[in-house]
PDB file of C-alpha atoms and ligand atoms in Angstrom:
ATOM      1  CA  UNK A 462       2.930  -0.116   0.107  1.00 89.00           C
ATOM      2  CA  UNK A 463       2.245   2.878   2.678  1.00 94.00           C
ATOM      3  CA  UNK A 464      -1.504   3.290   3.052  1.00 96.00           C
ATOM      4  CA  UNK A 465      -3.413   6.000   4.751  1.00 98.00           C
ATOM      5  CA  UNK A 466      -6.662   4.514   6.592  1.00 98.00           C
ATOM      6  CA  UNK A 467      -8.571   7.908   7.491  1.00 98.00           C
ATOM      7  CA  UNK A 468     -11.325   6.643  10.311  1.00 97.00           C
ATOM      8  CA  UNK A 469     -13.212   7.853  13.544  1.00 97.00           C
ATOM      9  CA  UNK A 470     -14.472   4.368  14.594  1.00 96.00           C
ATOM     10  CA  UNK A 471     -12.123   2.824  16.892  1.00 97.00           C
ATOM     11  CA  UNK A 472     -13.190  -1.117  16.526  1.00 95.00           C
ATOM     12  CA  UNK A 473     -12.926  -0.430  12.383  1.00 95.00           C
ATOM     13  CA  UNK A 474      -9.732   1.562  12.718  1.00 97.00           C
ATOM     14  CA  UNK A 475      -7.837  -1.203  14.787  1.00 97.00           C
ATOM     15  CA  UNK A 476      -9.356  -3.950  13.048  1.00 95.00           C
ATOM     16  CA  UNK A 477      -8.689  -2.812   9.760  1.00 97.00           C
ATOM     17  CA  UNK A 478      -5.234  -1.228  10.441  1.00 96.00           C
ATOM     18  CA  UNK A 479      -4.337  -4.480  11.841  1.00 94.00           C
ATOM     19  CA  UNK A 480      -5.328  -7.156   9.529  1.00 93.00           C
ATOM     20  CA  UNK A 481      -3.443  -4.188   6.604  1.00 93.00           C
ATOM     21  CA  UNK A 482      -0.367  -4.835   8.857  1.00 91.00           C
ATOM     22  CA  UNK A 483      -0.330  -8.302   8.703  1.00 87.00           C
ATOM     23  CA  UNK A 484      -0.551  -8.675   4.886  1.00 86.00           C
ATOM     24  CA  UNK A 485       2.524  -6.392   4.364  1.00 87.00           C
ATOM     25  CA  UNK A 486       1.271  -2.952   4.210  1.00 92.00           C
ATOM     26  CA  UNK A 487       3.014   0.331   6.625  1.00 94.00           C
ATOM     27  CA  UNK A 488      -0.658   1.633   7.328  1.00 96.00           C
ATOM     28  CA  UNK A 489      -0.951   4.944   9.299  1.00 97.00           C
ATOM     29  CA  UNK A 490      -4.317   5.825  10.845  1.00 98.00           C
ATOM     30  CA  UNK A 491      -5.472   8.959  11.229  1.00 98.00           C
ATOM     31  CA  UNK A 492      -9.304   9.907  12.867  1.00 98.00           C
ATOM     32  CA  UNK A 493     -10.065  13.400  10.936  1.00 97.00           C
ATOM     33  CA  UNK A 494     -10.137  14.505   8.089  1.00 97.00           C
ATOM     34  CA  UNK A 495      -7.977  17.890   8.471  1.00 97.00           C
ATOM     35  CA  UNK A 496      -5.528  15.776   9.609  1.00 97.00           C
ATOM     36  CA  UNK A 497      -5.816  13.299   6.691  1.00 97.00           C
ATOM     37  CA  UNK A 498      -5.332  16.449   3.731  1.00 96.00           C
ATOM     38  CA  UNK A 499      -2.061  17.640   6.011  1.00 95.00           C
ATOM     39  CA  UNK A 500      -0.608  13.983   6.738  1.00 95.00           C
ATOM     40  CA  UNK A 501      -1.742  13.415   2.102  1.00 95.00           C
ATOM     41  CA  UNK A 502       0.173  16.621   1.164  1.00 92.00           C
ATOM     42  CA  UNK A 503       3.692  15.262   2.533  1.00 88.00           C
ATOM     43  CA  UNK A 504       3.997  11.467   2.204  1.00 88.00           C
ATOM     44  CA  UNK A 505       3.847   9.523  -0.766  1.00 86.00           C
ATOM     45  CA  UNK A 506       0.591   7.246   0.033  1.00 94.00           C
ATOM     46  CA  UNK A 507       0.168   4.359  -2.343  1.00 92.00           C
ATOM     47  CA  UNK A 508      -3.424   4.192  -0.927  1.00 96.00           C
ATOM     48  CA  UNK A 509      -6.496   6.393   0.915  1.00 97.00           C
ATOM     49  CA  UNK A 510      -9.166   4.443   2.549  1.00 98.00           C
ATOM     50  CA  UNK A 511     -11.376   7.195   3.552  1.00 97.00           C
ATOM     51  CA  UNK A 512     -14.065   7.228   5.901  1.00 94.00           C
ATOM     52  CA  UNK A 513     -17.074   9.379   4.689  1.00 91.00           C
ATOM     53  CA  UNK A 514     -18.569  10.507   8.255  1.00 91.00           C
ATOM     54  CA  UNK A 515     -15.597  11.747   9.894  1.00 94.00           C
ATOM     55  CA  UNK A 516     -15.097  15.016  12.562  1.00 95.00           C
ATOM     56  CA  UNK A 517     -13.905  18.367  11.563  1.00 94.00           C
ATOM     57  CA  UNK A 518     -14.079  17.717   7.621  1.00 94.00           C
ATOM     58  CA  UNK A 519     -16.036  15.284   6.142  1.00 93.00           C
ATOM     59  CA  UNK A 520     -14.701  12.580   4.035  1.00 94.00           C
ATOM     60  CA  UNK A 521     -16.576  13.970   0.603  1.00 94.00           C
ATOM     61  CA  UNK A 522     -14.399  17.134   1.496  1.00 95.00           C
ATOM     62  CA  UNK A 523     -11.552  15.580   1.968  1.00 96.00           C
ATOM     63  CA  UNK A 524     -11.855  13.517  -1.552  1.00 96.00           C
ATOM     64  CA  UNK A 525     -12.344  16.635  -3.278  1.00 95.00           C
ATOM     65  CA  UNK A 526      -9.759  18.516  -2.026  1.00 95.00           C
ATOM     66  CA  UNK A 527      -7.024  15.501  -2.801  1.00 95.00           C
ATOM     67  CA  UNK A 528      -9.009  15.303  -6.854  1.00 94.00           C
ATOM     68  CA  UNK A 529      -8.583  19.143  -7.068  1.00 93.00           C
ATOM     69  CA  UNK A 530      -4.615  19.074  -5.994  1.00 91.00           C
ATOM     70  CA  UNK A 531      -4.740  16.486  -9.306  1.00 85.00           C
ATOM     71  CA  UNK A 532      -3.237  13.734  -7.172  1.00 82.00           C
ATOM     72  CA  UNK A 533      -3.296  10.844  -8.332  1.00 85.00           C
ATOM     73  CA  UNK A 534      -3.627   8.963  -5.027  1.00 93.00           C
ATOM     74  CA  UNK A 535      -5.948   5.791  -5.347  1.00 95.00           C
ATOM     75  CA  UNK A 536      -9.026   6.130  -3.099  1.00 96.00           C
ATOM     76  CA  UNK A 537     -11.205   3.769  -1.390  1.00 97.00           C
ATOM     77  CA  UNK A 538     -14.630   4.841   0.577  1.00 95.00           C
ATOM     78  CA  UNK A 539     -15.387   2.977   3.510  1.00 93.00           C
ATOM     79  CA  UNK A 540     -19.042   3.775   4.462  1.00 87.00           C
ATOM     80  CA  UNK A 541     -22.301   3.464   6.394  1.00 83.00           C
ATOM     81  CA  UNK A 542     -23.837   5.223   3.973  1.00 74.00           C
ATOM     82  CA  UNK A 543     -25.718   2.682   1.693  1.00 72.00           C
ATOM     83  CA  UNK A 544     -27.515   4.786  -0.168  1.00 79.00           C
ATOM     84  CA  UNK A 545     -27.034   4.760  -3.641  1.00 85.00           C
ATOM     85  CA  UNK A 546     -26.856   8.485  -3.974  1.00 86.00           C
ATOM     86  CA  UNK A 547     -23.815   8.307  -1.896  1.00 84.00           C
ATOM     87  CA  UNK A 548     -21.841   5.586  -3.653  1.00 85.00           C
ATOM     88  CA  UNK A 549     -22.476   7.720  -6.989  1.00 88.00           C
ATOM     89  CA  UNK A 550     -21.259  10.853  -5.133  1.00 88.00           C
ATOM     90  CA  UNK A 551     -18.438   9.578  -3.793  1.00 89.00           C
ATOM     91  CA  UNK A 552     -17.304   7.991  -7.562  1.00 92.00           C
ATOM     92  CA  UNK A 553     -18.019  11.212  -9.214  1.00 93.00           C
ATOM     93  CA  UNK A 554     -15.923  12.642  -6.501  1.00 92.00           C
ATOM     94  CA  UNK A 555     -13.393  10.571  -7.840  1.00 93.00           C
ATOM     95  CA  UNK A 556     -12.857   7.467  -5.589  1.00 95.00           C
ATOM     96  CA  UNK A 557     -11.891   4.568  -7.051  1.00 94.00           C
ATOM     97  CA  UNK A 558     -13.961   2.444  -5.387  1.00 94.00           C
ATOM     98  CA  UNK A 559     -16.120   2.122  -2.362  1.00 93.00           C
ATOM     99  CA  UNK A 560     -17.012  -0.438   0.519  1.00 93.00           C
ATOM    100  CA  UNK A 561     -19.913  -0.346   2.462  1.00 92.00           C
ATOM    101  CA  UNK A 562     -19.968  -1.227   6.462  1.00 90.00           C
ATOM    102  CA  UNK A 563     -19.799  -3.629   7.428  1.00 91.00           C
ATOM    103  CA  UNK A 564     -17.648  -5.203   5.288  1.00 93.00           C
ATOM    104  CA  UNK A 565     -15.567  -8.791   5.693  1.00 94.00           C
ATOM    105  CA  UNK A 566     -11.694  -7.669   5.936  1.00 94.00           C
ATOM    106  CA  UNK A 567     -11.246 -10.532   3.038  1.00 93.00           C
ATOM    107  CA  UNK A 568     -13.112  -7.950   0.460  1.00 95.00           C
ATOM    108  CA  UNK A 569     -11.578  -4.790   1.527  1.00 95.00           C
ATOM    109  CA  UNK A 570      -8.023  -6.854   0.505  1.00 93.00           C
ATOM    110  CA  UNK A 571      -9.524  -7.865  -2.198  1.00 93.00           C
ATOM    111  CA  UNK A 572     -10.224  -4.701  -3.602  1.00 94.00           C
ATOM    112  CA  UNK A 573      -6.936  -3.108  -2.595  1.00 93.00           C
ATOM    113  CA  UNK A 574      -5.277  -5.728  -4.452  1.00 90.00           C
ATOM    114  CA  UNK A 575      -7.928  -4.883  -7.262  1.00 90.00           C
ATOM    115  CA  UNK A 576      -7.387  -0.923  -7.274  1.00 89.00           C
ATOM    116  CA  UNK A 577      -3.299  -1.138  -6.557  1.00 85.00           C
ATOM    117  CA  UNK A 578      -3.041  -3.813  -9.947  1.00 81.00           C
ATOM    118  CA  UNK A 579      -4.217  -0.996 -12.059  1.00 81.00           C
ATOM    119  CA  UNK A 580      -1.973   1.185 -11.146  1.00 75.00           C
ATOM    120  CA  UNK A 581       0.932  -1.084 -11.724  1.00 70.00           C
ATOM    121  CA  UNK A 582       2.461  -2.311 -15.038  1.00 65.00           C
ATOM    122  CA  UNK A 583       1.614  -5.826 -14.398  1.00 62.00           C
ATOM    123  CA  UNK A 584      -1.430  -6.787 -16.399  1.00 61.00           C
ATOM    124  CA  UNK A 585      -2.095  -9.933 -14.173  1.00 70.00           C
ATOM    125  CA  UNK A 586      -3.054 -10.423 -10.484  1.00 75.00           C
ATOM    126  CA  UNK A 587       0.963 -10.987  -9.986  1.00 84.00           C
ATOM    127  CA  UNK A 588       3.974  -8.713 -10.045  1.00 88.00           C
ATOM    128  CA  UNK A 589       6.319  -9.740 -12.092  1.00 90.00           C
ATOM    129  CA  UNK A 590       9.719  -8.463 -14.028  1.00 92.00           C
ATOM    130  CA  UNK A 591       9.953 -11.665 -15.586  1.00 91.00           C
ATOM    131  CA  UNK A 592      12.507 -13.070 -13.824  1.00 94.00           C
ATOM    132  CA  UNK A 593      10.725 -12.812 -10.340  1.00 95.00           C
ATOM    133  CA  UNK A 594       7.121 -12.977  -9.873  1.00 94.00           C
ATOM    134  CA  UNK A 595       4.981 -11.676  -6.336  1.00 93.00           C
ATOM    135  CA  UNK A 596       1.861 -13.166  -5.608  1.00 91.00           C
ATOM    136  CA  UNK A 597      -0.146 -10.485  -2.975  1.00 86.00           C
ATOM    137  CA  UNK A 598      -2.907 -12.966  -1.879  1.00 84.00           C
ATOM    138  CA  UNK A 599      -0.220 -15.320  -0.682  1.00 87.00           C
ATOM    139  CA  UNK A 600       2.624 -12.849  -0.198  1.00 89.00           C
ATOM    140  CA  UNK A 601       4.954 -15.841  -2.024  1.00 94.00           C
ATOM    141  CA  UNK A 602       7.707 -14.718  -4.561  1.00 96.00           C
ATOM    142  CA  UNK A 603       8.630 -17.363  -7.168  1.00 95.00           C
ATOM    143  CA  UNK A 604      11.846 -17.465  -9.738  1.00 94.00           C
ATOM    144  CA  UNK A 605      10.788 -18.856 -12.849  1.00 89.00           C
ATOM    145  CA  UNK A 606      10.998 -22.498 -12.630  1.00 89.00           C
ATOM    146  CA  UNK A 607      12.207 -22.618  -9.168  1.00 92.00           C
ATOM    147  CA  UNK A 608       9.088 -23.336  -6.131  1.00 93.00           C
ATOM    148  CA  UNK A 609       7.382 -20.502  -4.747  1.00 94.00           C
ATOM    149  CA  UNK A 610       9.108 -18.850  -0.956  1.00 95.00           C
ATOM    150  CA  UNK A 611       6.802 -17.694   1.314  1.00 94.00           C
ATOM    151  CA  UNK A 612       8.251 -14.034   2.305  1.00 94.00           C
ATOM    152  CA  UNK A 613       8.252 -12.006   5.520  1.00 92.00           C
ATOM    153  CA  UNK A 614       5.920  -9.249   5.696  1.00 90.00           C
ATOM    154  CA  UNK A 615       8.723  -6.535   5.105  1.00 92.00           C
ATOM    155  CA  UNK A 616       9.951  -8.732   2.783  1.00 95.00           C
ATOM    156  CA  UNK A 617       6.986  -8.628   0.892  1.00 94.00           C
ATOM    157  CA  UNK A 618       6.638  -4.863   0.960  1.00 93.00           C
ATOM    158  CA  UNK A 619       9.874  -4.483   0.032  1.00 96.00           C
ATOM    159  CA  UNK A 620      10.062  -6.538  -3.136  1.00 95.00           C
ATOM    160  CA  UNK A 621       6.792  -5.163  -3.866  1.00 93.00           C
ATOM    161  CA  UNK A 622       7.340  -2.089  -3.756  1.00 93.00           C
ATOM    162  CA  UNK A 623      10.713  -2.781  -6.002  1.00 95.00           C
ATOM    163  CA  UNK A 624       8.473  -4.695  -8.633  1.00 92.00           C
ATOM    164  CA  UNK A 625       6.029  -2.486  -9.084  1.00 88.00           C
ATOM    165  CA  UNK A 626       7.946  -0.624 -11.527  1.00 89.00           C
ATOM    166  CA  UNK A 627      10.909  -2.565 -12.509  1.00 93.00           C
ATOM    167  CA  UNK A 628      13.669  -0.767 -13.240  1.00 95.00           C
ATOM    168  CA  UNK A 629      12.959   2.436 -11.139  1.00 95.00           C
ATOM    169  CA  UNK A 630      15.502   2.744  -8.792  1.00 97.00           C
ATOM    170  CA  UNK A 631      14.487   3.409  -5.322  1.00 96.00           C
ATOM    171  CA  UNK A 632      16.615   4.896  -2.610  1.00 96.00           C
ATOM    172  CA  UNK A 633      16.663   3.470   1.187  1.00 94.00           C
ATOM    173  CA  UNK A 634      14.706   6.724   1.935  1.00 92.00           C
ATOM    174  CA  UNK A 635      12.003   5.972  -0.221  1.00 92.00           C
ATOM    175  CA  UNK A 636      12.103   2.046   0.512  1.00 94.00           C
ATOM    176  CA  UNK A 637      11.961   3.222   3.887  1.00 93.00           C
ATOM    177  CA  UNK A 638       8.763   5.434   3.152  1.00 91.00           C
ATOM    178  CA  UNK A 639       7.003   2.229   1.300  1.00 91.00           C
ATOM    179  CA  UNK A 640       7.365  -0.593   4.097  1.00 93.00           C
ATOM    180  CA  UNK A 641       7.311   1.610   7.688  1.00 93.00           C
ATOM    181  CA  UNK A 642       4.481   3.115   8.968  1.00 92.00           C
ATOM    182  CA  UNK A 643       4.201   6.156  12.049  1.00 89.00           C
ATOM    183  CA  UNK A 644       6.050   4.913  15.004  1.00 86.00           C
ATOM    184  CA  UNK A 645       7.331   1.813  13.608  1.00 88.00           C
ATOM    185  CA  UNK A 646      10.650   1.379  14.897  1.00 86.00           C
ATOM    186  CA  UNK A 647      13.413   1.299  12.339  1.00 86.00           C
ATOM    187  CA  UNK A 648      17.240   0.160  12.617  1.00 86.00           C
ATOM    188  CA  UNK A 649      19.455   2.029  11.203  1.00 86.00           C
ATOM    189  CA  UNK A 650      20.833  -1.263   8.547  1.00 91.00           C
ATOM    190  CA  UNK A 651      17.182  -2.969   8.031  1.00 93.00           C
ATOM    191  CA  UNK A 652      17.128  -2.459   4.595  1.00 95.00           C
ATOM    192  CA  UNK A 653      20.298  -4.512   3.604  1.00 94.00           C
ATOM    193  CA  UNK A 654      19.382  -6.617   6.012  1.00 95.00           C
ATOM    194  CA  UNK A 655      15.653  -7.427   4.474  1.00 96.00           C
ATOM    195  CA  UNK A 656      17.464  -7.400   0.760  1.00 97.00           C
ATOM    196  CA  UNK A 657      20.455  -9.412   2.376  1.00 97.00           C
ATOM    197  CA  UNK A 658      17.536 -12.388   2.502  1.00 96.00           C
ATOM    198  CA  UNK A 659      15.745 -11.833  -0.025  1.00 97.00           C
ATOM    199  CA  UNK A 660      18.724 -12.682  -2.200  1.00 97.00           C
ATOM    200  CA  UNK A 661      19.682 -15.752  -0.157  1.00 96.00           C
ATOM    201  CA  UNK A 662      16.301 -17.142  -1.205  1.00 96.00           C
ATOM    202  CA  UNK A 663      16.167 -15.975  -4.518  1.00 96.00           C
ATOM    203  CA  UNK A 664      19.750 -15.353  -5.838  1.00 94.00           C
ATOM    204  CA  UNK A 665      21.649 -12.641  -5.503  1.00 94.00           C
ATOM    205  CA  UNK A 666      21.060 -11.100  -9.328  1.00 94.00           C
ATOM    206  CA  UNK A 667      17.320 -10.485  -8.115  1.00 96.00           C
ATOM    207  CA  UNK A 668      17.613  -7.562  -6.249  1.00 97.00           C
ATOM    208  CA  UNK A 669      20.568  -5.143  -8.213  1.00 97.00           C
ATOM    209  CA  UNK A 670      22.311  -2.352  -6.336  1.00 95.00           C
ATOM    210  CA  UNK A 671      22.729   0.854  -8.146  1.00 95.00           C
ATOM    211  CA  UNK A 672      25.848   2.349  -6.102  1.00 93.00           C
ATOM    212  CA  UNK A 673      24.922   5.549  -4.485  1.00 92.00           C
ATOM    213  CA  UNK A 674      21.524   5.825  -5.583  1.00 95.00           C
ATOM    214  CA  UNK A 675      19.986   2.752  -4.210  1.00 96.00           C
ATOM    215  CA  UNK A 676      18.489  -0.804  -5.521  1.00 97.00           C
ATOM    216  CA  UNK A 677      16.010  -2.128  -7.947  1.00 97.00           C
ATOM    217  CA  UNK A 678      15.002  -4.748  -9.982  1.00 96.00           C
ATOM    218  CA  UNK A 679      15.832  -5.832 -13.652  1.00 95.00           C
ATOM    219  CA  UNK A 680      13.266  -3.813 -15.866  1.00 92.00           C
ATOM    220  CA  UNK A 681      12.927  -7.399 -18.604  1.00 85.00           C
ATOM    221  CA  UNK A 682       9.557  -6.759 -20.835  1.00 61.00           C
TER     222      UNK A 682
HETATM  223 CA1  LIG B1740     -17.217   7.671  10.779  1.00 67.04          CA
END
């Protein structure tokens, strides 16, 4: 999952961009919000969390702008302001949800996990095809019947972003897209290599190539 964190503080922005990094997610950070509408209109972010008071546009701005372009990016507020009036201005705006400062890093994944599930085709907290199932709050995959495997964070991004809609097939450009952020480093044969063992601890069958097009997973229910 690639996720856009849009924030002038520099204690929240490393903090949060860090603890996102650890639980799987390519997170870039940006600090304006001009820059945040040019870096939204050419990648494909699976997430916005969005600052309100930020320099050179304001976050409100910003949220508008994305809701007029109709995309349907999900958007998180992360805020000072407590106000009431401003939580109700930035929903109507159309975020998805909001988080006021300071907040405990355990809630803000709590409620990306919360706003990503809806936009997946899973109706449960898990991923699943059927055949393979991805818990995010532990970032362990499980085979039916088999024990759950702990996975690397790529690992975890990768089959993630595979399982969210099973049966789409994604190519190593757009794999590539979903699990690296800005100025992560990346070799030229990581992607085999991540789905290289993710099949030795699953079975090969979970992860299918499609030959010149790329890889997914079995699309079962
Ligand atoms: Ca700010």
């Amino acid at each position: 999952m690639r996720v856009l964190l849009v924030e002038d503080d520099q204690m929240i922005g490393e903090s949060v961009s860090e603890s996102l990094a650890d639980m799987g997610y390519a997170v870039d950070w940006l600090k304006d919000g001009d820059s945040a509408l040019a870096a939204v209109s050419c990648h494909q972010y699976d997430l916005l969390l969005l600052d309100l008071g930020l320099p050179r546009l304001d976050g409100i701005d910003v949220l508008t702008k994305i809701r007029k372009q109709q995309k349907p990016l999900p958007i998180i507020i992360l805020t000072a302001r407590d106000a009431i009036e401003d939580r109700i201005s930035g929903l109507d705006a159309g975020a998805d949800d909001y988080l006021v400062k300071p907040f405990a890093l355990g809630e803000l994944n709590a409620r990306i996990r919360a706003v990503l599930r809806r936009q997946s085709t899973s109706a449960g907290p898990q991923l699943s095809n059927g055949i393979i199932s991805l818990d995010p709050v532990t970032r362990e995959a499980q085979v039916t019947g088999k024990d759950s495997i702990r996975l690397s964070a790529r690992e975890f991004a990768l089959l993630q972003a595979l399982l969210v809609r099973p049966g789409a097939i994604l190519s190593r450009g757009e794999i590539e897209e979903k699990i690296y952020a800005w100025g992560d480093e990346v070799e030229s044969n990581a992607i085999e290599f991540f789905i290289h063992s993710i099949r030795k601890k699953f079975g090969a069958d979970i992860i299918k190539n499609v030959r010149g097009l790329g890889w997914m997973v079995a699309k079962t229910n």
